[in-house]
XYZ file of C-alpha atoms in Angstrom:
241
model
C 15.511 -43.897 79.769
C 17.807 -46.695 78.678
C 17.852 -50.154 80.373
C 20.502 -51.253 82.831
C 22.029 -54.748 82.978
C 22.680 -56.496 86.305
C 23.507 -60.161 86.915
C 21.722 -61.400 83.771
C 18.726 -59.126 84.291
C 17.541 -56.183 82.226
C 16.181 -53.488 84.490
C 13.761 -50.902 82.965
C 12.804 -47.645 84.616
C 9.275 -47.067 83.296
C 8.269 -44.004 85.225
C 5.560 -42.286 83.278
C 1.961 -41.297 83.586
C -0.515 -42.603 84.359
C 1.302 -45.458 86.158
C 4.981 -45.947 87.001
C 6.920 -49.094 87.766
C 10.374 -50.628 87.989
C 10.689 -53.787 85.897
C 13.296 -56.523 85.772
C 13.408 -59.072 82.915
C 15.574 -62.100 82.428
C 18.014 -60.975 79.774
C 18.078 -64.386 78.101
C 14.378 -65.135 77.933
C 12.589 -61.808 78.445
C 10.485 -63.196 81.344
C 9.645 -60.864 84.164
C 11.744 -61.545 87.303
C 10.166 -58.794 89.391
C 7.997 -55.683 89.039
C 7.516 -52.929 91.578
C 4.705 -50.449 91.163
C 5.503 -46.805 91.927
C 2.020 -45.271 91.585
C 0.650 -42.392 89.642
C 2.235 -39.106 88.563
C 5.886 -40.269 88.915
C 8.076 -39.789 85.855
C 11.710 -40.071 84.808
C 13.730 -39.845 81.621
C 16.896 -40.826 83.382
C 18.778 -44.125 83.039
C 19.194 -46.138 86.230
C 22.680 -47.115 87.470
C 23.760 -50.064 89.616
C 26.548 -49.232 92.161
C 28.389 -51.250 94.774
C 27.435 -49.955 98.252
C 28.864 -51.173 101.601
C 25.950 -53.492 102.145
C 25.700 -54.747 98.560
C 24.642 -53.507 95.128
C 22.124 -50.689 94.834
C 20.079 -49.418 91.817
C 20.123 -45.643 91.772
C 17.158 -43.821 90.295
C 16.674 -40.110 89.461
C 12.938 -39.442 89.287
C 10.388 -36.659 89.737
C 10.107 -37.698 93.386
C 13.791 -37.392 94.089
C 16.849 -39.647 94.166
C 16.438 -43.225 95.482
C 18.364 -46.466 95.964
C 16.774 -49.837 95.395
C 17.751 -53.485 95.697
C 18.470 -54.498 92.116
C 17.532 -58.098 92.833
C 14.061 -57.292 94.096
C 13.327 -53.611 93.337
C 12.763 -52.910 96.996
C 13.206 -49.297 98.044
C 16.227 -48.964 100.354
C 16.636 -45.168 100.739
C 15.422 -41.903 99.271
C 16.013 -38.165 99.106
C 12.636 -36.521 98.606
C 12.842 -33.605 96.189
C 10.358 -32.890 93.421
C 11.565 -32.237 89.879
C 9.362 -31.840 86.788
C 11.703 -33.336 84.213
C 14.484 -35.498 85.737
C 16.791 -36.492 82.843
C 20.474 -36.807 83.796
C 21.708 -40.181 85.059
C 23.965 -40.553 88.103
C 27.649 -41.353 87.950
C 29.661 -43.366 90.549
C 33.315 -43.006 91.584
C 35.287 -44.210 94.532
C 32.251 -45.016 96.696
C 30.322 -41.820 95.918
C 27.246 -41.144 93.758
C 27.279 -37.859 91.907
C 24.026 -36.754 90.288
C 22.321 -33.668 88.896
C 18.536 -33.470 88.924
C 18.095 -31.744 85.555
C 15.446 -29.247 84.426
C 15.996 -25.472 84.517
C 19.474 -25.318 86.089
C 18.568 -27.728 88.898
C 20.591 -28.867 91.839
C 23.503 -31.364 91.864
C 24.891 -33.360 94.776
C 27.183 -36.063 96.124
C 25.576 -38.971 97.929
C 27.108 -41.770 99.971
C 25.273 -45.050 99.256
C 24.244 -47.621 101.827
C 21.617 -45.684 103.727
C 18.108 -46.634 104.935
C 14.995 -44.539 104.657
C 15.290 -40.800 104.307
C 19.015 -40.048 103.940
C 18.761 -36.366 102.993
C 20.518 -35.367 106.274
C 22.705 -38.338 106.749
C 24.263 -39.388 103.406
C 24.333 -36.206 101.276
C 28.004 -35.158 101.375
C 27.435 -31.852 99.640
C 24.662 -30.218 97.558
C 24.540 -27.208 95.273
C 21.066 -25.749 94.706
C 21.447 -24.600 91.117
C 23.672 -24.614 88.080
C 23.343 -28.166 86.724
C 22.498 -28.987 83.043
C 18.922 -29.611 81.924
C 19.605 -32.784 80.027
C 23.280 -33.921 79.981
C 24.832 -35.918 82.791
C 28.035 -35.117 84.692
C 31.323 -36.881 84.098
C 33.895 -37.548 86.839
C 37.575 -37.347 85.882
C 40.671 -37.019 88.005
C 38.923 -35.486 90.958
C 36.703 -33.082 89.038
C 33.117 -33.137 87.848
C 32.605 -31.611 84.364
C 29.252 -30.552 83.012
C 27.978 -28.796 79.911
C 24.751 -26.757 80.157
C 22.040 -26.012 77.651
C 23.061 -22.326 77.562
C 26.645 -22.894 76.434
C 28.365 -22.802 79.791
C 30.925 -25.433 80.806
C 31.802 -25.958 84.487
C 34.346 -27.937 86.533
C 33.404 -28.823 90.118
C 35.714 -30.196 92.827
C 34.183 -33.617 93.454
C 35.293 -33.731 97.091
C 33.848 -30.426 98.208
C 31.274 -29.418 95.521
C 32.990 -26.048 95.030
C 33.201 -24.717 91.517
C 36.757 -24.844 90.110
C 36.071 -22.889 86.985
C 33.287 -21.852 84.593
C 33.625 -20.899 80.895
C 31.096 -19.780 78.293
C 31.704 -21.460 74.984
C 28.375 -21.028 73.217
C 26.203 -23.828 71.854
C 23.512 -26.068 73.360
C 24.742 -29.306 74.930
C 22.344 -32.186 75.119
C 25.008 -34.925 74.859
C 26.869 -35.713 78.039
C 30.617 -35.046 78.198
C 33.112 -37.972 78.200
C 36.719 -38.088 79.346
C 39.865 -39.954 78.492
C 43.645 -39.420 78.024
C 43.681 -36.190 80.095
C 40.959 -34.623 78.001
C 37.228 -33.855 78.202
C 35.194 -34.208 75.017
C 32.009 -32.241 74.559
C 29.582 -32.165 71.594
C 26.990 -29.416 71.069
C 23.708 -29.891 69.171
C 24.941 -28.063 66.131
C 27.890 -30.483 65.709
C 30.631 -28.501 67.435
C 33.154 -30.788 69.117
C 35.181 -29.155 71.873
C 38.252 -30.828 73.418
C 39.310 -29.494 76.841
C 42.398 -30.168 78.883
C 41.352 -31.723 82.153
C 42.515 -29.641 85.073
C 42.071 -26.659 87.376
C 41.691 -24.062 84.605
C 39.645 -24.026 81.346
C 41.852 -24.699 78.368
C 40.386 -25.488 74.953
C 42.712 -27.756 73.000
C 40.636 -28.068 69.822
C 37.361 -27.215 68.161
C 36.008 -29.213 65.282
C 32.758 -29.167 63.419
C 30.657 -32.098 62.298
C 28.165 -31.502 59.570
C 25.475 -33.279 61.547
C 23.100 -32.587 64.472
C 24.436 -34.139 67.665
C 22.148 -35.116 70.506
C 23.495 -38.575 71.598
C 26.415 -38.844 74.104
C 29.647 -40.130 72.534
C 31.349 -43.407 73.513
C 35.056 -44.190 73.927
C 36.531 -47.645 73.167
C 39.820 -48.922 71.833
C 41.335 -45.479 71.426
C 38.480 -44.229 69.300
C 35.665 -41.773 69.886
C 32.339 -42.996 68.555
C 29.782 -40.308 67.738
C 26.180 -40.977 66.585
C 24.261 -38.259 64.655
C 20.766 -38.409 63.233
C 21.939 -40.142 60.055
C 25.447 -41.515 60.670
C 27.986 -42.931 63.082
C 31.514 -41.479 63.186
C 34.560 -43.244 64.437
C 37.384 -40.802 65.265
C 40.911 -41.988 66.124
C 43.742 -43.942 64.783
């Protein structure tokens, strides 16, 4: 789990055995601003995400207990969707007022959630839910009305973000641990063996390019200033003009 920044605070999701807690530190001094204990046998490998809900900002957490929203200023639990998962790894994404998240682990479920709820929101704020098919490790990416995901068995999928229905599915081979990224009408995917696949965003699968890096690729790429930045075990690549 990576930290999240919010209003000058560094928020850490330290959900692991034997004790789990949410921790907020002042980013300038490192002093604790709040800490909320979550008890035993709760774990998460996911990175938390702060989103803007109708009632104010919410910290979204994907954990072995389920998906939950917290007050990022205090750590207080606001809402939850109870659903056990052994290894929750993917982090949520947020677009146009909707949270999209996959639970991870063995082709787990993925769903769309409306923020701003109170208590158990599994029947009131889940816009749609698909029981199986999501990646084990990598997160989803939202781009131009579609959710794109790359599984650990070499299957790529596009999902209609509004309805949750699958738009297309394509087997390309490879194991995808890195999350896909999107820009300039394209989806970029990197497999563990260094294969870089460039897809055209849209309603049908269309591979624009395949390239091979001579490096193992686990980390998700980043896009900035017209360049694609890729970190392997031993090097960082900058690809672009």
